[in-house]
mmCIF file of C-alpha atoms in Angstrom:
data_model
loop_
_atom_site.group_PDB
_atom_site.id
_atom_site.type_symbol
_atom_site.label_atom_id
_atom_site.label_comp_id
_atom_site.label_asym_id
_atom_site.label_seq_id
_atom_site.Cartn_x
_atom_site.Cartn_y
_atom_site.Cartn_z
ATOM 1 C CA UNK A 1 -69.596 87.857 55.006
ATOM 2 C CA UNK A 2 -68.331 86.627 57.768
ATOM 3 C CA UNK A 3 -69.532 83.542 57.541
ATOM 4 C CA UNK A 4 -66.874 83.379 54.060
ATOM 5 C CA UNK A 5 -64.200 84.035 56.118
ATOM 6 C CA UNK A 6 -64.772 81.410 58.614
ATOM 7 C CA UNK A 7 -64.476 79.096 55.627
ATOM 8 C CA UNK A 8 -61.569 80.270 54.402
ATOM 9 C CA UNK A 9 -59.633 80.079 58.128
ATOM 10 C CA UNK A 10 -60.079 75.913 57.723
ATOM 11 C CA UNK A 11 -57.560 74.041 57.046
ATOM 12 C CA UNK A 12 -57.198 71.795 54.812
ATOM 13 C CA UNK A 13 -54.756 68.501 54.953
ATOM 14 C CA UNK A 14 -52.270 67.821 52.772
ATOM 15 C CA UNK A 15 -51.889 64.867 50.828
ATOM 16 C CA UNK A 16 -48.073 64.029 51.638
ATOM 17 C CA UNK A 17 -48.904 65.486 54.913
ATOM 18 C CA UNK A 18 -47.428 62.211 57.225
ATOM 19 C CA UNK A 19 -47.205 64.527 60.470
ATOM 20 C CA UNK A 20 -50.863 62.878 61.335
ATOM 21 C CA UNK A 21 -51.116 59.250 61.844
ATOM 22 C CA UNK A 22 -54.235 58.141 61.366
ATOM 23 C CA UNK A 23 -55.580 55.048 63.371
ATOM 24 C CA UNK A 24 -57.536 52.420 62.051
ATOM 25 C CA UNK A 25 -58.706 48.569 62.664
ATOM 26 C CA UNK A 26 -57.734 47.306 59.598
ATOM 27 C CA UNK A 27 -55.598 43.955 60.192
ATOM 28 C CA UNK A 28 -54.675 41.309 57.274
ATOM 29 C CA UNK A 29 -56.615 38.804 56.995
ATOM 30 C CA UNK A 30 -54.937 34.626 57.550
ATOM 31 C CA UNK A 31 -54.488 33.193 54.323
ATOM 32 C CA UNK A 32 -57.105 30.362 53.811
ATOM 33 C CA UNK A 33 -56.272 26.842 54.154
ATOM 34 C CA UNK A 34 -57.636 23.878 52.897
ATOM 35 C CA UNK A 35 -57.633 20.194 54.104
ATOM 36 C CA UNK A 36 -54.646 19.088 54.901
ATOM 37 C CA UNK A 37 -53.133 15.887 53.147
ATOM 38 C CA UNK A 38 -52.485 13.262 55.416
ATOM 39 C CA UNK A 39 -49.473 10.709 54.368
ATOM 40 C CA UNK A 40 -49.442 7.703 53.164
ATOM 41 C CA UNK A 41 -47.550 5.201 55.413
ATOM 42 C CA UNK A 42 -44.414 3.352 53.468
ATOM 43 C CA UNK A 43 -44.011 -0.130 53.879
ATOM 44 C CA UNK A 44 -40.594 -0.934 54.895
ATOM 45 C CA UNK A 45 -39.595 -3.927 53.004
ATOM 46 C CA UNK A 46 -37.877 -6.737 54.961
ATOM 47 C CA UNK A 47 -34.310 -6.587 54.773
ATOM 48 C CA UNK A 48 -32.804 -9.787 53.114
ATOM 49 C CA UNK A 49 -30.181 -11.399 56.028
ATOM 50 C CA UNK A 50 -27.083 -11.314 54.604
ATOM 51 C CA UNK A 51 -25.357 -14.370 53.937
ATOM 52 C CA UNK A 52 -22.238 -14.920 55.790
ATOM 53 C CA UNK A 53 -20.428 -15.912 52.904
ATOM 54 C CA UNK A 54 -18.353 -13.488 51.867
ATOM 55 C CA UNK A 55 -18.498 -14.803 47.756
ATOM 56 C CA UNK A 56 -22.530 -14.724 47.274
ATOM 57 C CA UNK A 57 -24.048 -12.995 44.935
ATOM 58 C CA UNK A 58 -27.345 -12.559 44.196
ATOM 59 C CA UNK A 59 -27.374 -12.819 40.417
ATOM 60 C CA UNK A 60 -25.529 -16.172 40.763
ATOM 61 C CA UNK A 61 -28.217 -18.040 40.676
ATOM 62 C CA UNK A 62 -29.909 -16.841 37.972
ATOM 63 C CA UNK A 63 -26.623 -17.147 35.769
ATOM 64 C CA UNK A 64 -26.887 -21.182 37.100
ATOM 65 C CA UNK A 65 -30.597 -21.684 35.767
ATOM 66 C CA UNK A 66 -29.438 -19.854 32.238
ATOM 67 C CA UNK A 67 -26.783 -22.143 31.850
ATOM 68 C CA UNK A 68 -28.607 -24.746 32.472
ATOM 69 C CA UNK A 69 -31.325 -24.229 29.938
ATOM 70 C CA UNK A 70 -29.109 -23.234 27.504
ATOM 71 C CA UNK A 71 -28.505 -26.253 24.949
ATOM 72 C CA UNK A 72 -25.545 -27.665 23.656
ATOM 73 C CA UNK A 73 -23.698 -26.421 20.144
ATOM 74 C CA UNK A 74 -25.139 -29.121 17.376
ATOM 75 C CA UNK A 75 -22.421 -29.328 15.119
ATOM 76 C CA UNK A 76 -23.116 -28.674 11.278
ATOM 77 C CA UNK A 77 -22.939 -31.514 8.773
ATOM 78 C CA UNK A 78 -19.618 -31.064 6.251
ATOM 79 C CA UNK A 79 -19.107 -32.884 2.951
ATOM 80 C CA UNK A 80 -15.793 -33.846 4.696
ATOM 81 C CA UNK A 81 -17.439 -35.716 7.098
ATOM 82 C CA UNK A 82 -18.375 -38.790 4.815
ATOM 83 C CA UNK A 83 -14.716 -39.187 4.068
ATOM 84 C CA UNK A 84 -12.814 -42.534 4.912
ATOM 85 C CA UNK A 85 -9.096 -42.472 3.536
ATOM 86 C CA UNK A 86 -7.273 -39.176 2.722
ATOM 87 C CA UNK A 87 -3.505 -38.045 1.992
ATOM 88 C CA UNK A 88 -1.505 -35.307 3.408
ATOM 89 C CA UNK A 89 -1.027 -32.025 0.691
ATOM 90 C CA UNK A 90 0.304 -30.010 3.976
ATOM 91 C CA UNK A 91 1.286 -29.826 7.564
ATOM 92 C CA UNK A 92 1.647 -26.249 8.277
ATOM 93 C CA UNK A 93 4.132 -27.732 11.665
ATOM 94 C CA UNK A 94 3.938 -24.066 12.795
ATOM 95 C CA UNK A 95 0.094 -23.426 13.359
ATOM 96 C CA UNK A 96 -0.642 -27.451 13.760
ATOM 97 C CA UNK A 97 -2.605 -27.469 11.129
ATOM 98 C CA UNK A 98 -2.743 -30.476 8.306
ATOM 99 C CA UNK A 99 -4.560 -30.293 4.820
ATOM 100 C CA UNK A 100 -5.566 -33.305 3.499
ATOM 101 C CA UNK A 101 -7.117 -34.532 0.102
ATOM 102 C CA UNK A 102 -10.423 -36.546 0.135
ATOM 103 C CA UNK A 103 -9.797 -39.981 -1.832
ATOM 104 C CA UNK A 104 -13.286 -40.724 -2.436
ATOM 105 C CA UNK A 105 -14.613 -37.224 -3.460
ATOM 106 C CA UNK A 106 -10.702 -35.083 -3.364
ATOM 107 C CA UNK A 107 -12.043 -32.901 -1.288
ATOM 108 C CA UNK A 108 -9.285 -30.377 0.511
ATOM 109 C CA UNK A 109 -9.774 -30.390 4.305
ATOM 110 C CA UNK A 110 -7.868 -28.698 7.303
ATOM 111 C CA UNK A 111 -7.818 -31.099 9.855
ATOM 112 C CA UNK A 112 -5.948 -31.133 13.457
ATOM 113 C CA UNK A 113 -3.180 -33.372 14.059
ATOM 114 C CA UNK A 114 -3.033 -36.051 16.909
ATOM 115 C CA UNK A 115 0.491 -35.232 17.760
ATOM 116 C CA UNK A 116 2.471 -31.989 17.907
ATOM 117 C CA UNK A 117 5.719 -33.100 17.681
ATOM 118 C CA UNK A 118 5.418 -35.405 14.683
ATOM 119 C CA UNK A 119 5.546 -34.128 11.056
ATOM 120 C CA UNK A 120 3.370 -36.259 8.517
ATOM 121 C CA UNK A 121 5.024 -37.063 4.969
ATOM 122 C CA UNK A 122 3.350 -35.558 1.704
ATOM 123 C CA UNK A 123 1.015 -38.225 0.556
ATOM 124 C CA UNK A 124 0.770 -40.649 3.595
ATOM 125 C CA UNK A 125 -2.850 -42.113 3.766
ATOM 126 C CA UNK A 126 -4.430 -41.718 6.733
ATOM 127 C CA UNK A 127 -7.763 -42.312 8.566
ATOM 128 C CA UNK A 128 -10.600 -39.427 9.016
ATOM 129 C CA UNK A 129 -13.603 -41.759 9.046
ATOM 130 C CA UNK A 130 -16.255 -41.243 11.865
ATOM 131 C CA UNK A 131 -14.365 -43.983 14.046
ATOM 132 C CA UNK A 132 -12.496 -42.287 16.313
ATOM 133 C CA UNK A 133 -10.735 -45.023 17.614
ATOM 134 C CA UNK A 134 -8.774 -45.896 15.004
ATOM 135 C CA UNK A 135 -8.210 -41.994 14.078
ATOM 136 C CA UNK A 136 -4.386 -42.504 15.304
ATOM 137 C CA UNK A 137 -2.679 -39.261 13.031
ATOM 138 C CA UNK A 138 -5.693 -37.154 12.866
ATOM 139 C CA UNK A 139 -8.309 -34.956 15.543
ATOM 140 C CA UNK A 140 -10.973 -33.063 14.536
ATOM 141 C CA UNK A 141 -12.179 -31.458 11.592
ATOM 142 C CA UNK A 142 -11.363 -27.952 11.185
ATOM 143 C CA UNK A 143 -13.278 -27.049 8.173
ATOM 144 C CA UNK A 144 -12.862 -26.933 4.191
ATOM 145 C CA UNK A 145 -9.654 -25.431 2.577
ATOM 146 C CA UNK A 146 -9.201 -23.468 -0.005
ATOM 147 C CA UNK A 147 -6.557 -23.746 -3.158
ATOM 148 C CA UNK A 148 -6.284 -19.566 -3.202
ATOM 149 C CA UNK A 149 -5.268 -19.885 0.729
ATOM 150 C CA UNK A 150 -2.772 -22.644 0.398
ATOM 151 C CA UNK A 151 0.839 -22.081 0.511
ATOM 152 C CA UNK A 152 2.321 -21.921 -3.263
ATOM 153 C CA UNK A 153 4.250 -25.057 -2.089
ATOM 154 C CA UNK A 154 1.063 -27.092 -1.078
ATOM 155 C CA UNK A 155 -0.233 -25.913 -5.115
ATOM 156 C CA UNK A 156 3.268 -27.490 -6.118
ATOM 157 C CA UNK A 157 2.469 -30.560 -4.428
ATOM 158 C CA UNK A 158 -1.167 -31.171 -4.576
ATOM 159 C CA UNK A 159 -0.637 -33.045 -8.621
ATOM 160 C CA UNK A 160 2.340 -35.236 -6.681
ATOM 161 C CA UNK A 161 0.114 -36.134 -3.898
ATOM 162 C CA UNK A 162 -3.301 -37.042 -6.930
ATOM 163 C CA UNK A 163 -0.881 -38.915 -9.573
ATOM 164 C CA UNK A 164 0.322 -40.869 -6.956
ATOM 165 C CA UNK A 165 -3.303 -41.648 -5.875
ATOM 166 C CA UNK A 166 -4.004 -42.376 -9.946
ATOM 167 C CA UNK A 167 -0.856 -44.419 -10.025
ATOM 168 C CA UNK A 168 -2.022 -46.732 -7.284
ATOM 169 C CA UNK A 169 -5.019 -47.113 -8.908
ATOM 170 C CA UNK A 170 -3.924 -48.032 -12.438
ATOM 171 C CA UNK A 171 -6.387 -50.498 -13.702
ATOM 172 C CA UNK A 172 -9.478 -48.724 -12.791
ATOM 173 C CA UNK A 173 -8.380 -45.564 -14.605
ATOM 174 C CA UNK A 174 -7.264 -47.738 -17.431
ATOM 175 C CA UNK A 175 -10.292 -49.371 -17.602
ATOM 176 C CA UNK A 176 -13.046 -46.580 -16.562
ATOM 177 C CA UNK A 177 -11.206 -43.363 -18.560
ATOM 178 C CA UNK A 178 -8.443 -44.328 -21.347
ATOM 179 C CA UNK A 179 -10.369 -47.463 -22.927
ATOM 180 C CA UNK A 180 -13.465 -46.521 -23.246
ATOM 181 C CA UNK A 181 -13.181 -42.958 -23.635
ATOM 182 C CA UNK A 182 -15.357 -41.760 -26.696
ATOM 183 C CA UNK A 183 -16.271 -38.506 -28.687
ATOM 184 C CA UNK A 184 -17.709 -36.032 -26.532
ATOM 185 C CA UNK A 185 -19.401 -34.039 -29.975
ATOM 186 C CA UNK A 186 -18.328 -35.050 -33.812
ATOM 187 C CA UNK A 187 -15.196 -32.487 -33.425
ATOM 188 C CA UNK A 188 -14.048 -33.415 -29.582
ATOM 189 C CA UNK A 189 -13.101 -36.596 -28.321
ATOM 190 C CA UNK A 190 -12.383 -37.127 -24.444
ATOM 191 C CA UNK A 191 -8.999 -37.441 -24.797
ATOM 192 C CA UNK A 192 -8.790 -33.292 -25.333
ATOM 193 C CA UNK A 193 -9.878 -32.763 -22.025
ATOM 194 C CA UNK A 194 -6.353 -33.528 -21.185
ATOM 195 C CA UNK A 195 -3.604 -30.885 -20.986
ATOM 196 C CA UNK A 196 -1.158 -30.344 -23.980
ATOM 197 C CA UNK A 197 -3.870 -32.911 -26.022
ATOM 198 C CA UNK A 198 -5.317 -31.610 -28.670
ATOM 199 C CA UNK A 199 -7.218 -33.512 -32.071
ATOM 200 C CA UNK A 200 -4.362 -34.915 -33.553
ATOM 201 C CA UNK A 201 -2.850 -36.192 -30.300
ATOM 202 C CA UNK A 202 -6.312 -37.577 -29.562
ATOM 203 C CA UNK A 203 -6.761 -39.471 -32.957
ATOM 204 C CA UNK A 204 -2.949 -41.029 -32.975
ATOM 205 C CA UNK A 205 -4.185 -41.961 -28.853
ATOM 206 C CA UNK A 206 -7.726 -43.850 -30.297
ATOM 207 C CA UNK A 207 -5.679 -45.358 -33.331
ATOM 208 C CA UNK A 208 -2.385 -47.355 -30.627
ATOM 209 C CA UNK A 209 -5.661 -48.169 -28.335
ATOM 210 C CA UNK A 210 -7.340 -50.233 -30.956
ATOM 211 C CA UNK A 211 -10.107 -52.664 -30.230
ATOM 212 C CA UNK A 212 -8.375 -54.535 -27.321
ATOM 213 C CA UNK A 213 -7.689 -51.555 -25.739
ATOM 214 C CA UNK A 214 -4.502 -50.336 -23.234
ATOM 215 C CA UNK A 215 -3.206 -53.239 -20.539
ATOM 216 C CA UNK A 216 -0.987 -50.689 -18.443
ATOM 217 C CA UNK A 217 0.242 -46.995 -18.270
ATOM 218 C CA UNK A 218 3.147 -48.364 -19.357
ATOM 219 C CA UNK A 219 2.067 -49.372 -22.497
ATOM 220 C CA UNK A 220 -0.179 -46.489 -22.532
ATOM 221 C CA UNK A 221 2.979 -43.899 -22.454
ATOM 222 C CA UNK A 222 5.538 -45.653 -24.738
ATOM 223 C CA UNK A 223 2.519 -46.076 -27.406
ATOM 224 C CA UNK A 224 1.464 -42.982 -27.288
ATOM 225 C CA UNK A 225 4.468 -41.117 -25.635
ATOM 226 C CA UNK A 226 2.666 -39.105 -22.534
ATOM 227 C CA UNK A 227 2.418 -39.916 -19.251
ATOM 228 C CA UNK A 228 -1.122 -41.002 -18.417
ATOM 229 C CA UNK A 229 -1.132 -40.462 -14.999
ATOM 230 C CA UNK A 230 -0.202 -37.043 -14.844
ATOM 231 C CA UNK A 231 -2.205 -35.981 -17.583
ATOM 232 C CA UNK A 232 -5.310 -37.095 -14.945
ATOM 233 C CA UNK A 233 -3.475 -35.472 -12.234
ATOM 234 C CA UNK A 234 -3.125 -31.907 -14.193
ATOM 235 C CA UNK A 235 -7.171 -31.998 -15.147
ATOM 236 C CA UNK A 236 -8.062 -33.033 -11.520
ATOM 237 C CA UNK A 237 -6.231 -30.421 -10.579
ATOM 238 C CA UNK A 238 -7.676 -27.911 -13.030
ATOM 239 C CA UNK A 239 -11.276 -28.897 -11.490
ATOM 240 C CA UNK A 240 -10.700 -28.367 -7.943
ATOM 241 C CA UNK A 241 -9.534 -24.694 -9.313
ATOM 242 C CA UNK A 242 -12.585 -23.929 -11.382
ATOM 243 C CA UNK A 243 -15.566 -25.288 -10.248
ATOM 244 C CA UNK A 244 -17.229 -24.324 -13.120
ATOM 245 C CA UNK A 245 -15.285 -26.843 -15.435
ATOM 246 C CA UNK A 246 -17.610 -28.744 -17.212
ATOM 247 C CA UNK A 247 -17.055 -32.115 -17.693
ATOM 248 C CA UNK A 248 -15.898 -32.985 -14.610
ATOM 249 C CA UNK A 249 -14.059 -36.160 -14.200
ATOM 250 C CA UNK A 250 -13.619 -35.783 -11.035
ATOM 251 C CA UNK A 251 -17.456 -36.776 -10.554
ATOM 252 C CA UNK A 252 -17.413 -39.296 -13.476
ATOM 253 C CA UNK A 253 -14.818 -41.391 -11.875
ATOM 254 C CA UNK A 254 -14.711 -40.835 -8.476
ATOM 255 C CA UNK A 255 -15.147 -42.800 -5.870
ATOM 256 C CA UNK A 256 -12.438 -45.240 -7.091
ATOM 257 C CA UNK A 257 -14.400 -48.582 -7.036
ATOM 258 C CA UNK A 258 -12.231 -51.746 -7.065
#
């Protein structure tokens, strides 16, 4: 028995009991380390000496070399540019531009004038052929015009500035058109591909030409009482509107060969 109650006189420590410290030799370990990476030694790139001028840039050499290599604008063929002769339609004075009409194919070009202080007549000839020197009214060639972008005085004056062309030329139009103009099918003679000319006109026309044929426009108009020239004029016109006009005297008789 007593040996019971020595067992129950022990005592027994708590769990929360922090009153006892209890020592130990625990100590945290050092972390491990591996093998150190050693660095790489940078190159230091040689400084470029600055150039004393203050105005150098670096790029501004390679800008030089491109320039150099790159080659020069080849300027693109035009139909204008086998003209000769042509005749003033326009000069727009304000944006020093002229318009001029083709004699050999009447083709409408916009040309640059020579002189900025002079105004050129409707209808004066002048030069646009590929010799410069004797180019004394006329620079370069600005491109191809267009009827629907003229002013509606340059439409006005365009027939003016053809019949006077046709009017100069009054034996070749007599002789390659009005004499031996013929039936284009067995109900349409060439004649009707005049304005305001219709069959009847065109048979009374063939009847006063006869077999010798017209001499003049004079004759031509008090025979047949039109005016020959601007009959020409008006379908020449009509053509350079509507491309799609077939025939097309305009390439049947042109260039005027004398």
């Amino acid at each position: 028995m007593s040996g019971i109650r020595r067992d129950r006189n022990i005592k027994i420590p708590k769990r929360n009991d922090k009153s006892q410290s209890r020592t130990t030799n625990y100590s945290p370990s050092r972390p491990a380390e591996g093998r150190r990476d050693i660095p790489k030694k940078v190159e230091r790139k040689p400084q470029q000496q600055k150039s004393s001028n203050r105005n150098f840039r670096p790029n501004q050499n390679r800008r030089q070399n491109n320039q150099k290599k790159q080659k020069p604008r080849v300027k693109k063929p035009t139909p204008l540019d086998d003209e000769i002769w042509a005749r003033v339609v326009e000069h727009d004075f304000k944006n020093n531009v002229l318009t001029l009409l083709g004699e050999s194919k009447f083709l409408l070009g916009r040309y640059r004038p020579k002189h900025t202080n002079k105004v050129l007549p409707l209808g004066q000839r002048v030069y646009v052929g590929i010799d410069l020197t004797k180019r004394t009214e006329v620079g370069d060639i600005m491109g191809m015009a267009r009827l629907d972008k003229m002013s509606s005085g340059a439409d006005k004056d365009l027939p003016i500035v053809i019949q006077r062309f046709i009017e100069e030329h009054e034996t070749y139009f007599i002789k390659s058109f009005y004499n031996p103009a013929g039936f284009l099918s067995l109900k349409q003679h060439s004649y009707e591909l005049l304005h305001g000319i219709g069959n009847k006109k065109a048979t009374q026309m063939v009847e006063q030409r006869g077999s010798s044929g017209f001499s003049s426009f004079e004759q031509l108009n008090e025979s047949c009482g039109v005016d020959a020239a601007e009959l020409l004029a008006i379908r020449f016109q009509s053509e350079l509107k509507d491309l799609t006009l077939q025939p097309r005297l305009t390439e049947l008789l042109l260039p005027v060969k004398t």
